[in-house]
Coordinates of C-alpha atoms in Angstrom, one line a residue:
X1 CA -8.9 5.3 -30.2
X2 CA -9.1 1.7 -31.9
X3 CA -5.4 1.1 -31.3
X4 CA -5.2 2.5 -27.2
X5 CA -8.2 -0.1 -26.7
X6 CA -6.2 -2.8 -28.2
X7 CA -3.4 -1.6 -25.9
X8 CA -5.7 -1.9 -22.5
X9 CA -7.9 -4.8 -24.1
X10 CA -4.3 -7.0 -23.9
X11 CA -3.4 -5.6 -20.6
X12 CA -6.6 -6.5 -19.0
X13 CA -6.3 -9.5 -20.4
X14 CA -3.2 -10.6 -19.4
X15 CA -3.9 -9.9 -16.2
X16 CA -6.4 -12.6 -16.1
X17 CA -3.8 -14.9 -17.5
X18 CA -1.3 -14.1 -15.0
X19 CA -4.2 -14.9 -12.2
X20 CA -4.7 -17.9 -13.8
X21 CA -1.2 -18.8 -14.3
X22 CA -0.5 -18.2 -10.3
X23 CA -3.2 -20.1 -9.3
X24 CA -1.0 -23.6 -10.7
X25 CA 1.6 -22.3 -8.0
X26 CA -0.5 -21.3 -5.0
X27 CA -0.8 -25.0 -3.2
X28 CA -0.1 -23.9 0.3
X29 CA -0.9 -21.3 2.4
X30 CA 2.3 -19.8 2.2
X31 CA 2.1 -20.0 -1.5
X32 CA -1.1 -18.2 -1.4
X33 CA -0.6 -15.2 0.8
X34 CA 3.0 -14.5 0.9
X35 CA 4.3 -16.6 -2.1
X36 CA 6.1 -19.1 -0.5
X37 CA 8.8 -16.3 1.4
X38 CA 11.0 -17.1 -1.9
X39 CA 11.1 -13.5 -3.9
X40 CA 14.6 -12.9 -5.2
X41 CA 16.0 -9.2 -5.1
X42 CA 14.6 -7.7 -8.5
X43 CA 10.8 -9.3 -8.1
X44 CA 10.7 -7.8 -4.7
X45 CA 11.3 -4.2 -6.0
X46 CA 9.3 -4.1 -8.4
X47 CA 5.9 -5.3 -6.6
X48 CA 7.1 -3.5 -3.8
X49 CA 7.3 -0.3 -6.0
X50 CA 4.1 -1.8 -7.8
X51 CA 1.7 -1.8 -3.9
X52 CA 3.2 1.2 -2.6
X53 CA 2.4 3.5 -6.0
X54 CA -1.2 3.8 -6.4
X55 CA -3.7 5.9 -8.5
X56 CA -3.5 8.4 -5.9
X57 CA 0.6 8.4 -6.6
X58 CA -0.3 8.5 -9.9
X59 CA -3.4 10.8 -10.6
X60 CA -2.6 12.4 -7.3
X61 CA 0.8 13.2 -7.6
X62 CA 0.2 15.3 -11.2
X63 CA -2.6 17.0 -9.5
X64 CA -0.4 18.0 -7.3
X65 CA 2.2 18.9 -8.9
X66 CA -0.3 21.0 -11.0
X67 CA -2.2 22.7 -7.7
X68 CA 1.1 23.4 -6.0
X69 CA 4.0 22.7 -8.2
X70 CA 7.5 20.6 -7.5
X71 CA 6.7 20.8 -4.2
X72 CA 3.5 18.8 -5.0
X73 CA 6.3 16.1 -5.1
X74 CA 6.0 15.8 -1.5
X75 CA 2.7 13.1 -0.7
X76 CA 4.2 10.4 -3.3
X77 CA 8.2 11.4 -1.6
X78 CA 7.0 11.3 1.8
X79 CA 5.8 7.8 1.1
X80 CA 8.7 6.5 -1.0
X81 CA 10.9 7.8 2.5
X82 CA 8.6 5.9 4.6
X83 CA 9.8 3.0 2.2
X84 CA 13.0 3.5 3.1
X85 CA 13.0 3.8 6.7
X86 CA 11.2 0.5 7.0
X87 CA 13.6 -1.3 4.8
X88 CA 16.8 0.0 6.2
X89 CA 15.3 -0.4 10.1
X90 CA 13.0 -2.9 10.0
X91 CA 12.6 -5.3 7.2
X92 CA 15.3 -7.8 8.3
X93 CA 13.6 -8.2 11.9
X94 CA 10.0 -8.4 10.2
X95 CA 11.2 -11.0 7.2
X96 CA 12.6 -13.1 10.3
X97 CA 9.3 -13.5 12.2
X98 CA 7.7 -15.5 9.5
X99 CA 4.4 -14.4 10.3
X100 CA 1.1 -13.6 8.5
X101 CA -0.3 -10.7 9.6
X102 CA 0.8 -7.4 11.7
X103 CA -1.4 -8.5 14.5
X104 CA 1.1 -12.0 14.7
X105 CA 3.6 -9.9 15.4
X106 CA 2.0 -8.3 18.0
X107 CA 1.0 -11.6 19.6
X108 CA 4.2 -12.8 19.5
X109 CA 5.6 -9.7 21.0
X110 CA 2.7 -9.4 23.5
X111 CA 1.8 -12.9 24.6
X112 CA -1.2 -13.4 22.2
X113 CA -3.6 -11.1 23.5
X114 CA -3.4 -7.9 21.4
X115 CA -4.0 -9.5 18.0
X116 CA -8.0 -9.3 17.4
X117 CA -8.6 -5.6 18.4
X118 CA -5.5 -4.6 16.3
X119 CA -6.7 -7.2 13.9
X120 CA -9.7 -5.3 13.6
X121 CA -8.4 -1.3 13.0
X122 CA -6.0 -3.2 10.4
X123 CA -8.7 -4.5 8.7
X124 CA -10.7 -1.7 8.6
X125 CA -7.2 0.3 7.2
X126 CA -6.8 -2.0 4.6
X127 CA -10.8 -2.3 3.5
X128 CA -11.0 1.5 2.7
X129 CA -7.2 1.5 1.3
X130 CA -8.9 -0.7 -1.3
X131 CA -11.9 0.8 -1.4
X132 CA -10.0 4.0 -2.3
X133 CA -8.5 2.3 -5.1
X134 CA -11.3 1.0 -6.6
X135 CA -13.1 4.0 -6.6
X136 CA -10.3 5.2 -8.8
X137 CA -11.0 2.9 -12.0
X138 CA -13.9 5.1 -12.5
X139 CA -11.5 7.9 -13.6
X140 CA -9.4 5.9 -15.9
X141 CA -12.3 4.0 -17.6
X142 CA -14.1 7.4 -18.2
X143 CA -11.2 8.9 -20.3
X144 CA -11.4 5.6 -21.9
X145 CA -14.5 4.6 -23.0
X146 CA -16.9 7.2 -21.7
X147 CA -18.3 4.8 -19.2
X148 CA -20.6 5.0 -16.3
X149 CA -19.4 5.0 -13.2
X150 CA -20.6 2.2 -11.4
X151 CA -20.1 -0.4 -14.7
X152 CA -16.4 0.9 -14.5
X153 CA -15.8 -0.1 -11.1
X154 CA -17.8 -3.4 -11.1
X155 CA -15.4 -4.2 -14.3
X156 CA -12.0 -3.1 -12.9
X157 CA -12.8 -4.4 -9.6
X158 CA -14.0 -7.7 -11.1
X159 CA -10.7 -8.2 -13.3
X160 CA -8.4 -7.8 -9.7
X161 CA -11.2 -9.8 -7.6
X162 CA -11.0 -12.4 -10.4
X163 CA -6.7 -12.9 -10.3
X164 CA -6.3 -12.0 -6.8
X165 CA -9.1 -14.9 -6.1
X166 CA -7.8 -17.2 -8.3
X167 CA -3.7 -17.1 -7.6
X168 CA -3.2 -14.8 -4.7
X169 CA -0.1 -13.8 -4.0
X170 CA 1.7 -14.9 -6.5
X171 CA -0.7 -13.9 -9.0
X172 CA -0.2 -10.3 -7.5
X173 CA 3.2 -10.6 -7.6
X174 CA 3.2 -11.8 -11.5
X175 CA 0.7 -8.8 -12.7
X176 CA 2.8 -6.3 -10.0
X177 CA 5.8 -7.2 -12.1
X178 CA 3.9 -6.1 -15.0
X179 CA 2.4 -3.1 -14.0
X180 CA 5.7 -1.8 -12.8
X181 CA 7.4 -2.5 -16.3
X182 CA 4.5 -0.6 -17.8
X183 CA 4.1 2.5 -14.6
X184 CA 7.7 3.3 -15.7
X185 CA 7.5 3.3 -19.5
X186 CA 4.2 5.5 -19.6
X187 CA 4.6 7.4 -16.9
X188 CA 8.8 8.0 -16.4
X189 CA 10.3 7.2 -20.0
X190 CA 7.0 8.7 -22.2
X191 CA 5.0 10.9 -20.4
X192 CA 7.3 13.1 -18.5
X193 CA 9.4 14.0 -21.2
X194 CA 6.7 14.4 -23.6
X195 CA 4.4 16.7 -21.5
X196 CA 8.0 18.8 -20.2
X197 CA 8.5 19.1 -24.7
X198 CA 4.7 20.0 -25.0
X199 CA 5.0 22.7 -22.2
X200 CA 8.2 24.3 -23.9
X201 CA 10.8 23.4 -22.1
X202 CA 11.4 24.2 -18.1
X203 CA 12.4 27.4 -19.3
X204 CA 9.1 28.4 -20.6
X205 CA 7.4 26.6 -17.8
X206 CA 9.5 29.1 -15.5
X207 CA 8.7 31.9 -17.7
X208 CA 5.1 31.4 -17.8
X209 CA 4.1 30.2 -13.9
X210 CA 4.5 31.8 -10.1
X211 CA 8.0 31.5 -8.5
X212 CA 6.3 29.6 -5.8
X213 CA 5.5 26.8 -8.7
X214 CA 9.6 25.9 -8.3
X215 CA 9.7 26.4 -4.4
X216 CA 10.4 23.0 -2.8
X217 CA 8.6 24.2 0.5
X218 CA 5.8 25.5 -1.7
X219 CA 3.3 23.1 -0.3
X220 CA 3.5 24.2 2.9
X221 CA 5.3 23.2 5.9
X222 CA 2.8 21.7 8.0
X223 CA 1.2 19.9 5.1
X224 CA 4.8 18.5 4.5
X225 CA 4.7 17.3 7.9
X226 CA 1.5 15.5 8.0
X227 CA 1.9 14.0 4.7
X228 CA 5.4 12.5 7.1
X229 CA 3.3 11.5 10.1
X230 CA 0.5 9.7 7.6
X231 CA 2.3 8.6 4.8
X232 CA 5.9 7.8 6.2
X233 CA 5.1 6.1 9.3
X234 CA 2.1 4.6 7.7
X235 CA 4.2 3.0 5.6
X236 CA 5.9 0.9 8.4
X237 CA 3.3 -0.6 9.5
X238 CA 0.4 -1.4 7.0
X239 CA -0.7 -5.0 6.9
X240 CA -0.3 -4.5 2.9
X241 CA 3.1 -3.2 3.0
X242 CA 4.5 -6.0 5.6
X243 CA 2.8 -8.8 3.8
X244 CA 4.9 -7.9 1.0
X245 CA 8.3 -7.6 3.0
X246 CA 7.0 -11.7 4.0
X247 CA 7.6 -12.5 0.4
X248 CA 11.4 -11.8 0.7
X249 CA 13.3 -14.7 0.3
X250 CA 16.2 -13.3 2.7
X251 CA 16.5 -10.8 5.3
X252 CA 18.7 -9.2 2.9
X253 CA 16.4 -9.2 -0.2
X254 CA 13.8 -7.3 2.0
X255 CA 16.7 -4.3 3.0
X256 CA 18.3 -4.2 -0.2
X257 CA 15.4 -5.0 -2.3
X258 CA 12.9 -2.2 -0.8
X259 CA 15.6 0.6 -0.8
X260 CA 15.3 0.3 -4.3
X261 CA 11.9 0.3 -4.5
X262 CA 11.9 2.9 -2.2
X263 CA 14.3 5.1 -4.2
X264 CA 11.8 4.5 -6.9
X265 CA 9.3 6.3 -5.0
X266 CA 11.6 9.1 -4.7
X267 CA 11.9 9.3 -8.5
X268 CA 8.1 8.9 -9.4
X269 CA 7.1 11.4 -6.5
X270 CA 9.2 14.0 -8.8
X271 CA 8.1 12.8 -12.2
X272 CA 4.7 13.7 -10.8
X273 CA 4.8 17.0 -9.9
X274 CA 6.6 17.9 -13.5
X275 CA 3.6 16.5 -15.5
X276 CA 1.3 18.1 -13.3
X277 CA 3.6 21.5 -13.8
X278 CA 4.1 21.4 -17.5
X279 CA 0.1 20.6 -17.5
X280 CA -0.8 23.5 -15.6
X281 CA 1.4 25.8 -18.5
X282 CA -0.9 24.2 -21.3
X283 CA -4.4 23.9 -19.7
X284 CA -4.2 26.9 -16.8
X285 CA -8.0 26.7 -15.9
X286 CA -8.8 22.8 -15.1
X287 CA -12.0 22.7 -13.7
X288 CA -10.1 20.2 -10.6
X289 CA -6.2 19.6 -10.3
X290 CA -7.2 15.8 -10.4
X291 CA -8.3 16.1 -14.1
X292 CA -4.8 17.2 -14.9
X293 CA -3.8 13.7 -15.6
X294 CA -6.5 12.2 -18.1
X295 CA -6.1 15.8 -19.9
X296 CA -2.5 16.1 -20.6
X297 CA -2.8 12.0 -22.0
X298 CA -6.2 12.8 -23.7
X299 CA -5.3 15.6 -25.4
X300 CA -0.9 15.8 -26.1
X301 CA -0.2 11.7 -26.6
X302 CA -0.1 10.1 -30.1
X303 CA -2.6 6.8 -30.6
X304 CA -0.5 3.7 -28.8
X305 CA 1.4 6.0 -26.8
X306 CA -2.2 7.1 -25.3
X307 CA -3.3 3.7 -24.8
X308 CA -0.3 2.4 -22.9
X309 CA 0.1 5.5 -20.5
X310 CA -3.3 4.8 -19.5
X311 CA -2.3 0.9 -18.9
X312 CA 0.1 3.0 -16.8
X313 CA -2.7 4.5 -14.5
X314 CA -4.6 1.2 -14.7
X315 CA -1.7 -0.7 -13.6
X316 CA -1.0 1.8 -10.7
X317 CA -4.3 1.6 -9.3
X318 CA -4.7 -2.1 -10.1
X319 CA -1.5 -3.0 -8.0
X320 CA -2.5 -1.1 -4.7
X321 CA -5.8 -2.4 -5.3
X322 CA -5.1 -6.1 -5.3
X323 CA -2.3 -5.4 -2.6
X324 CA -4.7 -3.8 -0.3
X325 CA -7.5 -6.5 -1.2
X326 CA -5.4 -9.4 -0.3
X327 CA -4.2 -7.9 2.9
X328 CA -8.0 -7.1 4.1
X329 CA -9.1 -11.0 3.4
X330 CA -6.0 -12.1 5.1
X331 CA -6.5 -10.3 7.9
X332 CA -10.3 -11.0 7.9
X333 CA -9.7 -14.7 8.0
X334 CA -6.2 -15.0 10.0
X335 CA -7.0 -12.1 12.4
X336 CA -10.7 -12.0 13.3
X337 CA -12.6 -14.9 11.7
X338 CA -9.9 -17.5 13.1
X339 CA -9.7 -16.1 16.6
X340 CA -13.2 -15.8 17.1
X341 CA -13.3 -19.6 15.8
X342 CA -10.5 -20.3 18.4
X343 CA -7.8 -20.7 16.0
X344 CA -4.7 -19.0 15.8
X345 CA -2.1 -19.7 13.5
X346 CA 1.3 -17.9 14.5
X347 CA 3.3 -18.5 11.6
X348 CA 5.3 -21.7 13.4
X349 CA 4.4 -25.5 13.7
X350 CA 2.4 -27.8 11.2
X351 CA 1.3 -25.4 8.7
X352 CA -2.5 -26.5 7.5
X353 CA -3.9 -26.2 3.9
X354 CA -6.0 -23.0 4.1
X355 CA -5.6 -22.1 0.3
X356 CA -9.4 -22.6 0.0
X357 CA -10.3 -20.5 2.9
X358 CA -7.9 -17.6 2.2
X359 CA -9.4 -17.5 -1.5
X360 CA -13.2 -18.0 -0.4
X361 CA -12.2 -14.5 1.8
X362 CA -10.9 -12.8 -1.1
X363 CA -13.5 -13.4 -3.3
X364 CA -16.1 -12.1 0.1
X365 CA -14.2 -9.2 0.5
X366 CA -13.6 -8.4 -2.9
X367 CA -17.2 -8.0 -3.3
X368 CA -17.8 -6.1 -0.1
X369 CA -15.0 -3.7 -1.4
X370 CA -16.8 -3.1 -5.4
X371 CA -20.3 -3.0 -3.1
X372 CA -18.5 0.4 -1.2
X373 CA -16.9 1.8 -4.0
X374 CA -20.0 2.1 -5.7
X375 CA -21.6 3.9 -2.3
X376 CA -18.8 6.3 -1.8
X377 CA -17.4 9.5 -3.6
X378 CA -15.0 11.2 -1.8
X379 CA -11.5 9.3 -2.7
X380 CA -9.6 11.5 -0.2
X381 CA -11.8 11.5 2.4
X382 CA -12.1 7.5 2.4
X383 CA -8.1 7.1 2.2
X384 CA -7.5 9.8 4.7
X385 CA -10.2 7.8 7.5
X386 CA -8.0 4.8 6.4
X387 CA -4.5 6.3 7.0
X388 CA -5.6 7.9 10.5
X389 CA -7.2 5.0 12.1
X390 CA -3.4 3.2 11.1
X391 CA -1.0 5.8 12.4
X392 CA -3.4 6.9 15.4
X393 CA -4.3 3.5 16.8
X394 CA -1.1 1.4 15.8
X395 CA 2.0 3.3 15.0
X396 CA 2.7 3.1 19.0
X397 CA 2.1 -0.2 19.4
X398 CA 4.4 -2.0 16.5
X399 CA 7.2 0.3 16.8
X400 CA 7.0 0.1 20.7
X401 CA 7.0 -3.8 20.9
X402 CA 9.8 -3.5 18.3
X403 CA 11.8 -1.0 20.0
X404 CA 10.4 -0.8 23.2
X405 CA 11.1 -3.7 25.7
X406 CA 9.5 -2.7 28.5
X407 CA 6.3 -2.2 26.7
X408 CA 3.5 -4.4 28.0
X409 CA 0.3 -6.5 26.0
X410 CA -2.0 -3.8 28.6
X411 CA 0.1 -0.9 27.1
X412 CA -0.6 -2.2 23.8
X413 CA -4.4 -2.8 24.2
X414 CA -5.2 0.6 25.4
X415 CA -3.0 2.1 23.4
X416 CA -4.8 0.9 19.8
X417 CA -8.3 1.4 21.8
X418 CA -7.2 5.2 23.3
X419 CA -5.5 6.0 19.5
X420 CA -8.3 4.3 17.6
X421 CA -11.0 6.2 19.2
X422 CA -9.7 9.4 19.4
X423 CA -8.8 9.5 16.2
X424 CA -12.6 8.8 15.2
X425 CA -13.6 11.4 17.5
X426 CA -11.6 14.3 16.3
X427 CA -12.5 13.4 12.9
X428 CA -16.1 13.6 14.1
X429 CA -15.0 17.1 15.6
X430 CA -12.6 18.9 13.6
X431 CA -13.5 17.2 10.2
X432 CA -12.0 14.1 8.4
X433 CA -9.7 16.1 6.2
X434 CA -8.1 18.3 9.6
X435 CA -4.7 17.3 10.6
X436 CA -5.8 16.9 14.5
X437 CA -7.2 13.6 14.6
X438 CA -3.8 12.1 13.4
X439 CA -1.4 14.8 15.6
X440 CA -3.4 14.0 18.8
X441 CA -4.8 10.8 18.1
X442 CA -1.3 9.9 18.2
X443 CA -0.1 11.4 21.2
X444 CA -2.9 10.0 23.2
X445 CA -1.7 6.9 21.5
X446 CA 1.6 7.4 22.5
X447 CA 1.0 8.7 26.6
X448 CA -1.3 6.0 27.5
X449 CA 1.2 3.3 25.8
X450 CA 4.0 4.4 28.1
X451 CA 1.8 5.2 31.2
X452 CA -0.2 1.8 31.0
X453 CA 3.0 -0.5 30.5
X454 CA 5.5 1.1 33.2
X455 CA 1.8 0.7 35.6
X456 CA 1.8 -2.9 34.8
X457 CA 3.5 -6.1 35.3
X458 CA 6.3 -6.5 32.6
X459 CA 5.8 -9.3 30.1
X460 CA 6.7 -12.3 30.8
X461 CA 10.6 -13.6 30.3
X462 CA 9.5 -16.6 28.4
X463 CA 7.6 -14.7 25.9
X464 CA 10.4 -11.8 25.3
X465 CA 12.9 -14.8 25.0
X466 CA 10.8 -16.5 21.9
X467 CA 10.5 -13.4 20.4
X468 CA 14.0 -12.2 20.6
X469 CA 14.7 -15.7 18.8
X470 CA 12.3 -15.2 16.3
X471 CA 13.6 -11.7 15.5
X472 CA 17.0 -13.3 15.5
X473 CA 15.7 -16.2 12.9
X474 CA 15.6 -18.6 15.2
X475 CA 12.3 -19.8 15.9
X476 CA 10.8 -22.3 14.4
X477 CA 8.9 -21.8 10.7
X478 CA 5.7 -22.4 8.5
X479 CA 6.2 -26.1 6.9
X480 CA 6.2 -25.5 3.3
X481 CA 5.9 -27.5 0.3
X482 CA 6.0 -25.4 -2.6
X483 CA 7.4 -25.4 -6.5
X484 CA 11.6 -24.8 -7.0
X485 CA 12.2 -21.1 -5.5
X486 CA 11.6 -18.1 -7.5
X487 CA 14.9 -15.9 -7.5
X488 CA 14.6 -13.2 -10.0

């Protein structure tokens, strides 16, 4: 094992260095949370691949595929469509805006009065999203070194607290661009063909597994179709999703830049569920589906080859981790800690220096977030809370104020409280794991946005006007003093 701990030893290590190296860029806000809005076409796609492709993308997707088959494909596809959809439909408009956070948009769409209680459901979205993921290095480091839980989440949380403090967004966007170069050469170019050779071929995996193993619909229909309502709209709306569609340095980067990534998705969500198939023809009685992963690497790969698919997992779950982390402090601090101080930065006009105060927030919540890890167990359980309190309590919302004009800031208000707290309650009822709380937390959402707004007075011209200019590109921006633009 000598030579896979060299392998992660460097990875770890240039992690720090790339934190360390983005901190010399990050002297303005802008530089800090959204890296100066200057990311050319290829660097886009590949931390937008990077965020979106998590541990549970990873790990998950092989369990999966070795619970349920190909059609185990269908979580990490459902979220690489979601991709899609937002950069073909929406990217352009939301690059335009220039804003921060979600709940900026929603002011400026609104009149400024819906930003702090959606501010606070996004925060809480994004606080267990990186919970989730922290939770997750766990796993990795116990195929690793054999080590105790709670030591490997303090050190793999402390590595991403440490370059995610330190650079911000750019260092994120640096160590995305790494983790996505290693994600595909461990996972795509070594470990899918090697575990499909190790499992004899697909015609042996046929030969030796149920016909339901190779049935695309194998997963179930209405599991298909929550995993579209969570995962695919929950990708065009998360705080740590937008915030990396802000990095584009054109409209057009965002759309053509996250189509790519997107399609990705679709290639990784299929890569999956082959590992986890061919796994399930070699070890047929895993104690948990989950364990698929660390067994097929543990047991089939030669030393180095070992040590770098593992970098693979590590970077998967380091990527959403950070992603998610810097999106809960900058909603923390631009959202809910500024408004309740009585200042609100919209993204236009003199732009202050905040770099210190974004960074003291990451460092606050990156503790909070290793402190929760440590408390919880139940990965699913924590990431499914997180994706219904998005989708129930702002999917109406966001695409209502985009698409929507006679939506109104009441309609909005009630409809994140209504969505929001029904979804809590049904999950209190039915369980957090049933698919109700997101189906009717939704349609609550949904009734009492429409009823509320055509009951109200229609927002004002003035404010419909500003934002239509702003969607058009027109408004005024962030002042920005940053290094010579990054165009990769």
């Amino acid at each position: 094992m000598a030579v896979d701990y060299a392998v992660i030893i460097v990875y770890l290590a240039g992690m720090l260095a790339m934190g360390w190296w983005g901190m010399r860029r990050a002297k303005s806000k802008s530089e800090f949370l959204v890296a100066g809005r200057r990311l050319g076409p290829w660097m886009y796609s590949g931390t937008m691949a990077a965020i979106v492709l998590g541990g549970a993308s990873t790990i998950g997707g092989v369990g999966l595929g070795y619970q349920y088959g190909l059609s185990g494909a269908w979580m990490v596809f459902t979220i690489g469509l979601g991709l899609l959809a937002l950069s073909v439909f929406f990217s352009a408009r939301i690059a335009r805006l220039k804003v921060y956070t979600v709940s900026e948009m929603l002011d400026l769409r609104y009149g400024g009065r819906a930003g702090l209680i959606s501010g606070v459901v996004m925060w809480a979205y994004t606080l267990m999203l990186a919970v989730t993921s922290t939770i997750a290095y766990a796993t990795i480091f116990d195929v690793l070194f054999d080590m105790n839980r709670t030591v490997a989440i303090i050190l793999g949380g402390a590595i991403v607290v440490a370059y995610s403090t330190l650079g911000g967004m750019w260092s994120i966007t640096l160590t995305d661009m790494v983790q996505f170069v290693v994600k595909t050469i461990g996972v795509l170019l070594l470990l899918l063909p090697i575990a499909v050779i190790k499992a004899g071929g697909f015609s042996e995996m046929k030969a030796k597994l149920p016909t339901e193993y190779f049935d695309p619909l194998g997963i179930g229909g209405e599991t298909i179709f929550t995993y579209v309502l969570i995962y695919t709209f929950g990708m065009l709306i998360g705080q740590d999703i937008w915030q990396r569609v802000f990095t584009a340095k054109s409209d057009r980067t965002a759309r053509w830049g996250g189509t790519v990534a997107g399609t990705y998705c679709l290639v990784y969500a299929i890569a999956g569920a082959v590992i986890g198939t061919a796994a399930k023809v070699m070890y047929p009685n895993l104690p948990s589906a989950d364990a698929a992963f660390a067994t097929i690497v543990k047991d089939e790969l030669p030393v180095g080859v070992r040590g770098l698919v593992l970098a693979a997992a590590l970077a998967a779950v380091m990527s959403t981790s950070s992603g998610a982390l810097i999106a809960c402090a900058t909603v923390a601090n631009n959202d809910i800690w500024s408004r309740l101080r009585g200042v609100v930065s919209r993204g236009g006009g003199e732009e202050h220096d905040e770099v210190k105060g974004n960074r003291v927030f990451i460092l606050i919540m990156g503790v909070a977030v290793i402190a929760i890890a440590i408390a919880l167990n139940n990965v699913v359980e924590a990431l499914t809370v997180a994706y219904n309190l998005l989708v129930g309590g702002l999917l109406v919302p966001i695409l209502g104020g985009l698409l929507w004009r006679r939506g109104t800031a009441a309609g909005a208000l009630a409809s994140v409280a209504v969505g929001g707290l029904a979804v809590i309650g049904l999950m209190v009822s039915y369980g957090i794991l049933a698919n109700e709380p997101v189906y009717y937390g939704l349609l609550s959402s949904l009734v009492v946005y429409v009823i509320v707004s055509l009951a109200t007075k229609p927002t004002d011209a003035a404010v419909l006007t500003a934002w239509r200019e702003r969607l058009a590109g027109k408004g005024p921006e962030p002042t920005e003093s940053a290094p010579d633009p990054v165009t990769v």
